[in-house]
mmCIF file with all atom_site columns, C-alpha atoms in Angstrom:
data_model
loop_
_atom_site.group_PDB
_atom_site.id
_atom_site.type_symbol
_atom_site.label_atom_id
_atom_site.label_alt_id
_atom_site.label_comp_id
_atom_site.label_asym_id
_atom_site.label_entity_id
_atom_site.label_seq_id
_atom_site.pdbx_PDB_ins_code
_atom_site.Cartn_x
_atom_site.Cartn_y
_atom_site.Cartn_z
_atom_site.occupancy
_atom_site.B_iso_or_equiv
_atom_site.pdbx_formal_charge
_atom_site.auth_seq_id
_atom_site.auth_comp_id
_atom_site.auth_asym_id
_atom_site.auth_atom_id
_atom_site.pdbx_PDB_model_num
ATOM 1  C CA . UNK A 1 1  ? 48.751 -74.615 20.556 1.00 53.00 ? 265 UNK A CA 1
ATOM 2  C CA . UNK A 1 2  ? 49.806 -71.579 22.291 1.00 65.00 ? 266 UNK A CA 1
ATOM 3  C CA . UNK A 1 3  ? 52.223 -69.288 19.790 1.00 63.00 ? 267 UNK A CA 1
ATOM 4  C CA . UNK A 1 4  ? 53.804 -67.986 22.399 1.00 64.00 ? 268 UNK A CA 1
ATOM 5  C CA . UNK A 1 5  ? 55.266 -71.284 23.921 1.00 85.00 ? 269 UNK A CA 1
ATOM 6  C CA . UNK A 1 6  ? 57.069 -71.274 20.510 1.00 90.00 ? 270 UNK A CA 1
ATOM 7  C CA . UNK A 1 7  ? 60.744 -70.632 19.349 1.00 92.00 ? 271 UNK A CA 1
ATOM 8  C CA . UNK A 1 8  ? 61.017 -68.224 17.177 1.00 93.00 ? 272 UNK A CA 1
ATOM 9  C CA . UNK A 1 9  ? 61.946 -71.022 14.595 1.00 93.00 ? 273 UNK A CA 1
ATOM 10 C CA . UNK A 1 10 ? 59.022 -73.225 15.376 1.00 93.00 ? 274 UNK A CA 1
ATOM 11 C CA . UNK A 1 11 ? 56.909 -70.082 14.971 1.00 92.00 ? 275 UNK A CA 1
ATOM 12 C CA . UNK A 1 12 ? 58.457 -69.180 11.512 1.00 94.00 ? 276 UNK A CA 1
ATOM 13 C CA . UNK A 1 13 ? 58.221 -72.892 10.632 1.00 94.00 ? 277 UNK A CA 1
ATOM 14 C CA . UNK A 1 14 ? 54.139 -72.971 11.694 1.00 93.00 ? 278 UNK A CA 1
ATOM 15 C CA . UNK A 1 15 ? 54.120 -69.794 10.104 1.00 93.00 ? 279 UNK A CA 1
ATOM 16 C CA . UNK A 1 16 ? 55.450 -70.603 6.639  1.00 94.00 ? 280 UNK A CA 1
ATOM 17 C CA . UNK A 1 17 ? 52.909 -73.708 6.238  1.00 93.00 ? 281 UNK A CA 1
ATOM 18 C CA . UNK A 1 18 ? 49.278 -71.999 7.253  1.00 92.00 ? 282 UNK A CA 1
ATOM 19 C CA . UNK A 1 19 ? 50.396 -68.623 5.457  1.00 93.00 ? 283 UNK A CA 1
ATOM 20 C CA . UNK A 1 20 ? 50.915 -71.157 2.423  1.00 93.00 ? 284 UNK A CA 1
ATOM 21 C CA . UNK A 1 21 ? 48.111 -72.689 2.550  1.00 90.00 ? 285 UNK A CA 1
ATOM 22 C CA . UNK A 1 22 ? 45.290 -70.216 3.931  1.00 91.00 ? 286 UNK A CA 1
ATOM 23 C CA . UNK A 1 23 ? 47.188 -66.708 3.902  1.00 94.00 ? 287 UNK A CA 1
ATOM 24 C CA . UNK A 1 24 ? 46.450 -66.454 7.763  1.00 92.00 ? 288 UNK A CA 1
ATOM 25 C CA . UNK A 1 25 ? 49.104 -66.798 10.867 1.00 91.00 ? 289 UNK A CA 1
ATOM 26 C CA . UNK A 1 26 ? 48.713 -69.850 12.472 1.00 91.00 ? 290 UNK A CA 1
ATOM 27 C CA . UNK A 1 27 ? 46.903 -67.995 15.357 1.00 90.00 ? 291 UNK A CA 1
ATOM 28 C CA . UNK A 1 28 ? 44.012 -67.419 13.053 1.00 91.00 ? 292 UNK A CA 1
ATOM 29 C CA . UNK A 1 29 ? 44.068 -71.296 12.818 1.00 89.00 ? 293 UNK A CA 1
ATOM 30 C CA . UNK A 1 30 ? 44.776 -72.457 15.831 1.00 90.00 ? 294 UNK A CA 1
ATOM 31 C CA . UNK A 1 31 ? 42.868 -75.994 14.740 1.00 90.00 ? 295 UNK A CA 1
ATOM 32 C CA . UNK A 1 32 ? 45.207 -76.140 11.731 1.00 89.00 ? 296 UNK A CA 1
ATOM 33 C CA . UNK A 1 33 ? 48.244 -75.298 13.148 1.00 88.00 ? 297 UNK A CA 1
ATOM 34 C CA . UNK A 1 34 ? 47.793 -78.244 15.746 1.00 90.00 ? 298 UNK A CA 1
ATOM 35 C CA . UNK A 1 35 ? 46.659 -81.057 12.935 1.00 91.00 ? 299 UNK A CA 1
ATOM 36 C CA . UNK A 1 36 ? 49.550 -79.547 10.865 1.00 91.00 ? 300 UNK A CA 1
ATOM 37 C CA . UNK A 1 37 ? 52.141 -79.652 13.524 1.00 92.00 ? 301 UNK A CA 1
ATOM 38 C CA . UNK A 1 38 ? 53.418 -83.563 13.735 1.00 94.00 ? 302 UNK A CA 1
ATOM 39 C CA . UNK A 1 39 ? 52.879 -83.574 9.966  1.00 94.00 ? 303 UNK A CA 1
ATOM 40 C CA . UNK A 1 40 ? 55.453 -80.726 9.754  1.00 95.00 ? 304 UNK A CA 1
ATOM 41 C CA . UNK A 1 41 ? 57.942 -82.268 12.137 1.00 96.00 ? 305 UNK A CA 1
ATOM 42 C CA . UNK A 1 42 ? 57.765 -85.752 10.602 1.00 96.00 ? 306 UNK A CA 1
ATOM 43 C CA . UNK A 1 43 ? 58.873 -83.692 7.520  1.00 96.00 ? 307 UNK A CA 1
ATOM 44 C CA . UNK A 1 44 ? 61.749 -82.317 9.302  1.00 96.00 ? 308 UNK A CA 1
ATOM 45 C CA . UNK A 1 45 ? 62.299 -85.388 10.783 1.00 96.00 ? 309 UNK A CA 1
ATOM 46 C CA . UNK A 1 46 ? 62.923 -87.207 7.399  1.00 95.00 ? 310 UNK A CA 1
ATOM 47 C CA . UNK A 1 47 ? 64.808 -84.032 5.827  1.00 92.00 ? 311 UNK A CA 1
ATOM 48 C CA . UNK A 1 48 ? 67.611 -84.359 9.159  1.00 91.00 ? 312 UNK A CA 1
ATOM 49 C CA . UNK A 1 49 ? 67.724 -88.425 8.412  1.00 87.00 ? 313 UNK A CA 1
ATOM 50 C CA . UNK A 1 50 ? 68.353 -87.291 4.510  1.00 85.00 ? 314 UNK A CA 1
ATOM 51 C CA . UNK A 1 51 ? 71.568 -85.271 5.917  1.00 81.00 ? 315 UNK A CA 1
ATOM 52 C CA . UNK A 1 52 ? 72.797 -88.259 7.631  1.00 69.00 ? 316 UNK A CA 1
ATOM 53 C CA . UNK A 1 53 ? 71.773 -90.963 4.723  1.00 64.00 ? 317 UNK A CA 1
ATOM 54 C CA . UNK A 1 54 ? 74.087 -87.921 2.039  1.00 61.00 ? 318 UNK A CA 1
ATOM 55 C CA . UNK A 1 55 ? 77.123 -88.076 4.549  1.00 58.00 ? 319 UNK A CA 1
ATOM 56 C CA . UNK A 1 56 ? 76.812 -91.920 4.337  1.00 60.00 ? 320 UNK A CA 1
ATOM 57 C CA . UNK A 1 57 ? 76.628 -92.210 0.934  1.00 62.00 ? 321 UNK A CA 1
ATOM 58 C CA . UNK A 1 58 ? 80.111 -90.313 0.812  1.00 63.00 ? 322 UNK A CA 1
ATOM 59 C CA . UNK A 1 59 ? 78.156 -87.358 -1.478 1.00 64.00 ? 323 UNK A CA 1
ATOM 60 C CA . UNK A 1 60 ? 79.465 -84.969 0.996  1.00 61.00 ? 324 UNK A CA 1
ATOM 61 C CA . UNK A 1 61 ? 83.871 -84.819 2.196  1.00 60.00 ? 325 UNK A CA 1
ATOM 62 C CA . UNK A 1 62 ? 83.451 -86.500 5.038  1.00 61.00 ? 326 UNK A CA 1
ATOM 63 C CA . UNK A 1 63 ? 86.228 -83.348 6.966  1.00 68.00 ? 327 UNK A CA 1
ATOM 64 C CA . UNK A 1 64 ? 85.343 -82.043 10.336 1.00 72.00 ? 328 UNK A CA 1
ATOM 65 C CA . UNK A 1 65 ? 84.375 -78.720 9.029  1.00 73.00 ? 329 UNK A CA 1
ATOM 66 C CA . UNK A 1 66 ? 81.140 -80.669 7.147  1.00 74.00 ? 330 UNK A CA 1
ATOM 67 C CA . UNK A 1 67 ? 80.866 -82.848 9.679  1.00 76.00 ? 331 UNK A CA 1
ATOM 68 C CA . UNK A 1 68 ? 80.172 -80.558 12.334 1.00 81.00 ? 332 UNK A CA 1
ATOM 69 C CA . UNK A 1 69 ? 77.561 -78.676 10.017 1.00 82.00 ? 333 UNK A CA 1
ATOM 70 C CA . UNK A 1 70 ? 75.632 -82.097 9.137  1.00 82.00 ? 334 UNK A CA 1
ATOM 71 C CA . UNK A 1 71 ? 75.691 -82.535 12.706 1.00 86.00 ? 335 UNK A CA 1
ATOM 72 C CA . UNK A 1 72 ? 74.054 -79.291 13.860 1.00 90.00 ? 336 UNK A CA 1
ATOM 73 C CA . UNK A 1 73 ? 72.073 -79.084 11.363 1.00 90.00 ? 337 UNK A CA 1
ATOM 74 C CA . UNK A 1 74 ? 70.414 -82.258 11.649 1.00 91.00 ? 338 UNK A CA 1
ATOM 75 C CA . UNK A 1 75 ? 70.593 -81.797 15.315 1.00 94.00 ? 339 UNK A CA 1
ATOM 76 C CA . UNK A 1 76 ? 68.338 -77.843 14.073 1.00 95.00 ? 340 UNK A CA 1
ATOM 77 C CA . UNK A 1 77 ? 65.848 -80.061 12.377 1.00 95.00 ? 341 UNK A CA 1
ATOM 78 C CA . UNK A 1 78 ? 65.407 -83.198 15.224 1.00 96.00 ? 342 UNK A CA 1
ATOM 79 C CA . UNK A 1 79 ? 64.739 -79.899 18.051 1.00 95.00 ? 343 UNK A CA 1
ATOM 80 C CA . UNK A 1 80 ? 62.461 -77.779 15.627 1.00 95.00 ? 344 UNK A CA 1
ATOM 81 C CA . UNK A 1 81 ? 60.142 -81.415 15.127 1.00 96.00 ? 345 UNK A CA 1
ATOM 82 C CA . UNK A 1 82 ? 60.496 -82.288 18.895 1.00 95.00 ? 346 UNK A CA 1
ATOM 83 C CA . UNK A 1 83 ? 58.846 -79.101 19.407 1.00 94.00 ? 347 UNK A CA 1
ATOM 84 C CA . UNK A 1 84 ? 56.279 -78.857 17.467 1.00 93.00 ? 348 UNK A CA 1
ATOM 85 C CA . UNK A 1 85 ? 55.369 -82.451 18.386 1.00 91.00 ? 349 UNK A CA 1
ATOM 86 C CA . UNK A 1 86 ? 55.213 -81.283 21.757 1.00 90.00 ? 350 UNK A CA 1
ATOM 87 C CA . UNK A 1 87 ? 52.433 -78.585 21.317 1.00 79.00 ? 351 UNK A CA 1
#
């Protein structure tokens, strides 16, 4: 996986996990950072389905104003996964 190919919020994503778990950038782990990945955007994945399943459930006003953050936000966390799923 090539850092550099990265958004800076895929980075900071990648980041966050293998400085977690090892104290190192990913780039010292370039083996980790690649198994950890799809793990890491199935997690997003399930956290942007989570905003949609709250709106559903009527736990958040259903107005435009909160509609149109659910909506970008779980559109954030479905472009952040397809990324990393892609490297």
């Amino acid at each position: 996986m090539q850092m550099a190919e990265l958004s800076p919020a895929a980075r900071a994503v990648l980041t966050a996990v293998t400085l977690k778990r090892y104290d190192v950038p990913p780039e010292g782990l370039p083996a980790f950072a690649e198994e950890m990945a799809p793990l890491i955007a199935a997690a997003l994945r399930a956290a942007a389905d989570q905003l949609l399943a709250v709106e559903w459930n009527g736990q958040i006003p259903a107005d435009t104003e909160h509609q149109l953050g659910i909506n970008w936000a779980r559109d954030a966390l479905h472009v952040l996964a397809n990324e990393l799923e892609a490297h």
